[in-house]
mmCIF file of C-alpha atoms in Angstrom:
data_model
loop_
_atom_site.group_PDB
_atom_site.id
_atom_site.type_symbol
_atom_site.label_atom_id
_atom_site.label_comp_id
_atom_site.label_asym_id
_atom_site.label_seq_id
_atom_site.Cartn_x
_atom_site.Cartn_y
_atom_site.Cartn_z
ATOM 1 C CA SER S 1 -39.965 8.455 142.773
ATOM 2 C CA ALA S 2 -40.090 11.727 140.873
ATOM 3 C CA VAL S 3 -36.958 13.361 139.515
ATOM 4 C CA ILE S 4 -36.369 16.784 141.003
ATOM 5 C CA SER S 5 -34.094 19.461 139.594
ATOM 6 C CA GLN S 6 -33.095 22.822 141.001
ATOM 7 C CA LYS S 7 -31.651 25.928 139.392
ATOM 8 C CA PRO S 8 -29.181 27.379 139.980
ATOM 9 C CA SER S 9 -27.018 24.733 141.597
ATOM 10 C CA ARG S 10 -24.953 27.437 143.245
ATOM 11 C CA ASP S 11 -24.578 31.183 143.236
ATOM 12 C CA ILE S 12 -22.575 33.924 144.861
ATOM 13 C CA CYS S 13 -24.601 37.054 145.472
ATOM 14 C CA GLN S 14 -24.026 40.465 146.917
ATOM 15 C CA ARG S 15 -25.629 41.717 150.070
ATOM 16 C CA GLY S 16 -28.958 43.433 149.486
ATOM 17 C CA THR S 17 -29.823 41.594 146.281
ATOM 18 C CA SER S 18 -32.383 38.835 145.728
ATOM 19 C CA LEU S 19 -32.114 35.376 144.214
ATOM 20 C CA THR S 20 -34.900 33.180 142.892
ATOM 21 C CA ILE S 21 -34.401 29.432 143.074
ATOM 22 C CA GLN S 22 -36.425 27.148 140.847
ATOM 23 C CA CYS S 23 -37.565 23.622 141.629
ATOM 24 C CA GLN S 24 -38.911 21.422 138.853
ATOM 25 C CA VAL S 25 -40.407 17.952 139.304
ATOM 26 C CA ASP S 26 -40.908 15.616 136.378
ATOM 27 C CA SER S 27 -44.363 14.530 137.499
ATOM 28 C CA GLN S 28 -47.254 16.049 139.375
ATOM 29 C CA VAL S 29 -46.780 15.935 143.112
ATOM 30 C CA THR S 30 -49.123 16.576 145.969
ATOM 31 C CA MET S 31 -46.910 18.749 148.101
ATOM 32 C CA MET S 32 -43.657 20.666 147.790
ATOM 33 C CA PHE S 33 -41.534 22.007 150.596
ATOM 34 C CA TRP S 34 -38.567 24.340 150.912
ATOM 35 C CA TYR S 35 -35.763 23.755 153.401
ATOM 36 C CA ARG S 36 -32.694 25.684 154.452
ATOM 37 C CA GLN S 37 -29.479 24.112 155.650
ATOM 38 C CA GLN S 38 -27.048 26.563 157.156
ATOM 39 C CA PRO S 39 -23.348 25.634 157.154
ATOM 40 C CA GLY S 40 -22.687 22.603 159.314
ATOM 41 C CA GLN S 41 -26.297 22.451 160.444
ATOM 42 C CA SER S 42 -29.294 20.255 159.916
ATOM 43 C CA LEU S 43 -32.283 21.073 157.743
ATOM 44 C CA THR S 44 -34.924 23.555 158.756
ATOM 45 C CA LEU S 45 -38.291 23.757 157.036
ATOM 46 C CA ILE S 46 -38.999 27.197 155.601
ATOM 47 C CA ALA S 47 -42.468 26.666 154.169
ATOM 48 C CA THR S 48 -44.900 24.415 152.398
ATOM 49 C CA ALA S 49 -45.573 25.551 148.844
ATOM 50 C CA ASN S 50 -49.276 25.297 148.110
ATOM 51 C CA GLN S 51 -50.506 25.084 144.543
ATOM 52 C CA GLY S 52 -52.685 28.050 143.679
ATOM 53 C CA SER S 53 -52.539 29.679 147.090
ATOM 54 C CA GLU S 54 -50.130 31.351 149.456
ATOM 55 C CA ALA S 55 -47.362 29.274 150.996
ATOM 56 C CA THR S 56 -47.556 28.181 154.620
ATOM 57 C CA TYR S 57 -44.539 29.455 156.528
ATOM 58 C CA GLU S 58 -42.897 27.983 159.588
ATOM 59 C CA SER S 59 -42.120 29.982 162.669
ATOM 60 C CA GLY S 60 -39.249 32.362 162.043
ATOM 61 C CA PHE S 61 -39.796 32.642 158.294
ATOM 62 C CA VAL S 62 -41.887 35.326 156.598
ATOM 63 C CA ILE S 63 -43.249 35.871 153.132
ATOM 64 C CA ASP S 64 -41.508 39.202 152.637
ATOM 65 C CA LYS S 65 -38.124 37.566 153.083
ATOM 66 C CA PHE S 66 -38.860 34.249 151.361
ATOM 67 C CA PRO S 67 -41.654 34.686 148.823
ATOM 68 C CA ILE S 68 -42.689 31.386 147.287
ATOM 69 C CA SER S 69 -44.687 30.600 144.197
ATOM 70 C CA ARG S 70 -46.235 27.358 143.048
ATOM 71 C CA PRO S 71 -48.125 27.958 139.826
ATOM 72 C CA ASN S 72 -48.746 24.278 139.088
ATOM 73 C CA LEU S 73 -48.171 20.767 140.450
ATOM 74 C CA THR S 74 -44.670 20.388 139.027
ATOM 75 C CA PHE S 75 -42.947 23.718 139.690
ATOM 76 C CA SER S 76 -42.124 26.053 142.542
ATOM 77 C CA THR S 77 -39.814 28.971 143.194
ATOM 78 C CA LEU S 78 -38.270 30.346 146.360
ATOM 79 C CA THR S 79 -36.882 33.871 146.412
ATOM 80 C CA VAL S 80 -34.367 34.916 149.029
ATOM 81 C CA SER S 81 -34.861 38.667 149.306
ATOM 82 C CA ASN S 82 -32.587 41.439 150.495
ATOM 83 C CA MET S 83 -29.869 38.958 151.221
ATOM 84 C CA SER S 84 -27.323 39.171 154.001
ATOM 85 C CA PRO S 85 -24.355 36.882 154.738
ATOM 86 C CA GLU S 86 -26.561 35.023 157.255
ATOM 87 C CA ASP S 87 -28.599 33.754 154.307
ATOM 88 C CA SER S 88 -25.619 31.782 153.041
ATOM 89 C CA SER S 89 -26.989 28.245 153.057
ATOM 90 C CA ILE S 90 -28.024 25.330 150.955
ATOM 91 C CA TYR S 91 -31.652 25.626 149.924
ATOM 92 C CA LEU S 92 -33.455 22.416 149.076
ATOM 93 C CA CYS S 93 -36.869 21.650 147.732
ATOM 94 C CA ARG S 94 -38.654 18.438 148.575
ATOM 95 C CA GLU S 95 -41.606 16.720 146.992
ATOM 96 C CA LEU S 96 -44.189 14.391 148.368
ATOM 97 C CA GLY S 97 -45.863 12.120 145.894
ATOM 98 C CA GLN S 98 -49.395 10.941 146.272
ATOM 99 C CA GLY S 99 -50.024 7.949 148.482
ATOM 100 C CA THR S 100 -46.598 7.795 150.085
ATOM 101 C CA TYR S 101 -44.734 9.153 153.031
ATOM 102 C CA GLU S 102 -41.420 8.750 151.284
ATOM 103 C CA GLN S 103 -40.109 12.106 150.306
ATOM 104 C CA TYR S 104 -37.370 13.086 147.928
ATOM 105 C CA PHE S 105 -35.143 16.097 147.773
ATOM 106 C CA GLY S 106 -33.765 18.152 144.967
ATOM 107 C CA PRO S 107 -29.969 18.460 144.632
ATOM 108 C CA GLY S 108 -29.924 21.774 146.460
ATOM 109 C CA THR S 109 -28.818 25.313 145.683
ATOM 110 C CA ARG S 110 -25.696 26.479 147.471
ATOM 111 C CA LEU S 111 -25.962 30.202 148.097
ATOM 112 C CA THR S 112 -23.103 32.368 149.283
ATOM 113 C CA VAL S 113 -23.795 35.986 150.155
ATOM 114 C CA THR S 114 -20.854 38.356 150.297
ATOM 115 C CA SER R 1 -37.368 22.799 165.329
ATOM 116 C CA GLN R 2 -35.255 19.717 165.492
ATOM 117 C CA GLN R 3 -37.154 16.863 167.062
ATOM 118 C CA GLY R 4 -34.539 14.189 166.590
ATOM 119 C CA GLU R 5 -31.213 13.941 168.277
ATOM 120 C CA GLU R 6 -28.498 11.796 166.835
ATOM 121 C CA ASP R 7 -25.400 10.307 168.249
ATOM 122 C CA PRO R 8 -22.603 10.169 167.774
ATOM 123 C CA GLN R 9 -22.095 13.524 166.076
ATOM 124 C CA ALA R 10 -19.143 12.075 164.215
ATOM 125 C CA LEU R 11 -17.863 8.604 163.533
ATOM 126 C CA SER R 12 -14.617 7.460 161.942
ATOM 127 C CA ILE R 13 -14.187 3.834 160.960
ATOM 128 C CA GLN R 14 -11.999 1.638 158.815
ATOM 129 C CA GLU R 15 -13.282 0.313 155.524
ATOM 130 C CA GLY R 16 -14.995 -3.010 156.087
ATOM 131 C CA GLU R 17 -16.127 -2.192 159.609
ATOM 132 C CA ASN R 18 -19.717 -1.609 160.620
ATOM 133 C CA ALA R 19 -21.054 1.823 161.509
ATOM 134 C CA THR R 20 -23.941 2.359 163.903
ATOM 135 C CA MET R 21 -25.670 5.623 164.630
ATOM 136 C CA ASN R 22 -28.649 6.350 166.800
ATOM 137 C CA CYS R 23 -31.569 8.727 166.677
ATOM 138 C CA SER R 24 -33.861 9.684 169.530
ATOM 139 C CA TYR R 25 -37.060 11.674 169.383
ATOM 140 C CA LYS R 26 -39.509 13.162 171.820
ATOM 141 C CA THR R 27 -43.036 12.947 170.448
ATOM 142 C CA SER R 28 -45.086 10.276 168.710
ATOM 143 C CA ILE R 29 -44.320 9.450 165.113
ATOM 144 C CA ASN R 30 -46.047 7.984 162.104
ATOM 145 C CA ASN R 31 -42.736 7.029 160.546
ATOM 146 C CA LEU R 32 -39.036 7.718 160.772
ATOM 147 C CA GLN R 33 -36.786 8.175 157.787
ATOM 148 C CA TRP R 34 -33.058 8.085 157.260
ATOM 149 C CA TYR R 35 -31.241 10.193 154.694
ATOM 150 C CA ARG R 36 -27.676 10.496 153.468
ATOM 151 C CA GLN R 37 -25.981 13.691 152.339
ATOM 152 C CA ASN R 38 -22.655 13.706 150.536
ATOM 153 C CA SER R 39 -20.469 16.793 150.884
ATOM 154 C CA GLY R 40 -23.264 19.300 151.374
ATOM 155 C CA ARG R 41 -25.226 18.173 148.365
ATOM 156 C CA GLY R 42 -28.839 17.023 148.126
ATOM 157 C CA LEU R 43 -30.279 14.434 150.468
ATOM 158 C CA VAL R 44 -30.727 10.852 149.378
ATOM 159 C CA HIS R 45 -33.594 8.915 150.917
ATOM 160 C CA LEU R 46 -32.346 5.647 152.432
ATOM 161 C CA ILE R 47 -35.090 3.948 154.407
ATOM 162 C CA LEU R 48 -38.521 4.700 155.830
ATOM 163 C CA ILE R 49 -39.662 2.680 158.814
ATOM 164 C CA ARG R 50 -43.227 2.957 160.028
ATOM 165 C CA SER R 51 -44.205 3.152 163.661
ATOM 166 C CA ASN R 52 -45.599 -0.399 163.603
ATOM 167 C CA GLU R 53 -42.369 -1.846 162.235
ATOM 168 C CA ARG R 54 -39.369 -2.877 164.312
ATOM 169 C CA GLU R 55 -36.700 -3.558 161.733
ATOM 170 C CA LYS R 56 -36.082 -2.930 158.085
ATOM 171 C CA HIS R 57 -33.277 -3.837 155.707
ATOM 172 C CA SER R 58 -32.039 -2.380 152.458
ATOM 173 C CA GLY R 59 -28.827 -3.827 151.070
ATOM 174 C CA ARG R 60 -26.094 -3.142 153.623
ATOM 175 C CA LEU R 61 -28.382 -0.933 155.679
ATOM 176 C CA ARG R 62 -30.371 -2.068 158.676
ATOM 177 C CA VAL R 63 -32.727 0.205 160.565
ATOM 178 C CA THR R 64 -34.393 -0.581 163.853
ATOM 179 C CA LEU R 65 -37.136 1.287 165.637
ATOM 180 C CA ASP R 66 -38.085 1.079 169.296
ATOM 181 C CA THR R 67 -41.145 3.223 169.858
ATOM 182 C CA SER R 68 -41.175 2.497 173.591
ATOM 183 C CA LYS R 69 -37.747 4.106 173.875
ATOM 184 C CA LYS R 70 -38.447 6.614 171.125
ATOM 185 C CA SER R 71 -35.265 5.677 169.356
ATOM 186 C CA SER R 72 -33.989 4.310 166.079
ATOM 187 C CA SER R 73 -30.659 3.065 164.859
ATOM 188 C CA LEU R 74 -29.028 2.838 161.455
ATOM 189 C CA LEU R 75 -26.409 0.179 160.891
ATOM 190 C CA ILE R 76 -24.174 0.193 157.842
ATOM 191 C CA THR R 77 -22.413 -3.123 157.430
ATOM 192 C CA ALA R 78 -19.115 -3.705 155.634
ATOM 193 C CA SER R 79 -18.581 0.011 155.130
ATOM 194 C CA ARG R 80 -16.963 1.437 152.028
ATOM 195 C CA ALA R 81 -15.201 4.713 151.337
ATOM 196 C CA ALA R 82 -18.276 5.775 149.363
ATOM 197 C CA ASP R 83 -20.332 5.600 152.583
ATOM 198 C CA THR R 84 -18.496 8.691 153.813
ATOM 199 C CA ALA R 85 -21.317 11.188 154.281
ATOM 200 C CA SER R 86 -23.600 12.812 156.807
ATOM 201 C CA TYR R 87 -26.584 10.756 157.880
ATOM 202 C CA PHE R 88 -29.791 12.317 159.141
ATOM 203 C CA CYS R 89 -32.856 10.867 160.754
ATOM 204 C CA ALA R 90 -36.121 12.634 160.112
ATOM 205 C CA ARG R 91 -39.257 12.198 162.115
ATOM 206 C CA GLY R 92 -42.612 12.068 160.411
ATOM 207 C CA PRO R 93 -45.205 13.404 162.872
ATOM 208 C CA GLY R 94 -47.938 11.369 164.465
ATOM 209 C CA ARG R 95 -50.814 12.919 162.569
ATOM 210 C CA SER R 96 -51.466 11.058 159.346
ATOM 211 C CA ASN R 97 -52.241 14.183 157.336
ATOM 212 C CA ASP R 98 -49.108 16.046 158.371
ATOM 213 C CA TYR R 99 -46.239 15.383 156.020
ATOM 214 C CA LYS R 100 -43.628 17.652 157.495
ATOM 215 C CA LEU R 101 -40.318 16.147 158.517
ATOM 216 C CA SER R 102 -38.260 17.224 161.502
ATOM 217 C CA PHE R 103 -34.563 16.520 161.083
ATOM 218 C CA GLY R 104 -31.962 15.569 163.630
ATOM 219 C CA ALA R 105 -28.548 17.165 163.790
ATOM 220 C CA GLY R 106 -26.942 14.367 161.808
ATOM 221 C CA THR R 107 -23.992 12.028 162.184
ATOM 222 C CA THR R 108 -20.904 12.604 160.056
ATOM 223 C CA VAL R 109 -19.378 9.286 159.047
ATOM 224 C CA THR R 110 -15.858 9.024 157.687
ATOM 225 C CA VAL R 111 -14.753 5.691 156.273
ATOM 226 C CA ARG R 112 -10.976 5.375 156.031
ATOM 227 C CA ALA R 113 -9.528 3.298 153.235
#
């Protein structure tokens, strides 16, 4: 499986600001996904990051709030914009390698908005 | 949306005992996966079981799948304190070209020394 890293690992941000989270994979992967895990909850898919085109968002998530980039097959960013305390969550990226259904997660970014 | 439901929500056992948790789902699947999460950190992939498989083993882990009942179970044998974590099942949808996962609510397992 690929090795996935995320930056930052955690951050405390003020309301109204934005934070960009980076996800780096050590090999080229077919697909990358971004998930949110609110405190004490399960994981919810935010969007699929598409290489060279706009991300595909799930119901309830919009590009203005969560802009995503994927400039190549090993890197993606998720920005949490105009943050409010409700955005306090763990944000995780996930990669899907070619020819497999097994999927691996990054270590997560723990975001606290005050 | 969550397509898997897990029970129990929480489980507390003594070290050395076995832990069993169950996952149910509503629609057809291509595969079902189990993950572990320690203290709100990243998820660790444990086992993937395909819809045409009934049982799979990995070390002290045993996963079963009953597609007629739309349910799966994860058994951890001879538990250790390090098994303390949240365990999630994730459903891979029925369409072969759809790689999204839908996660259950998770089971929090506490192993007492």
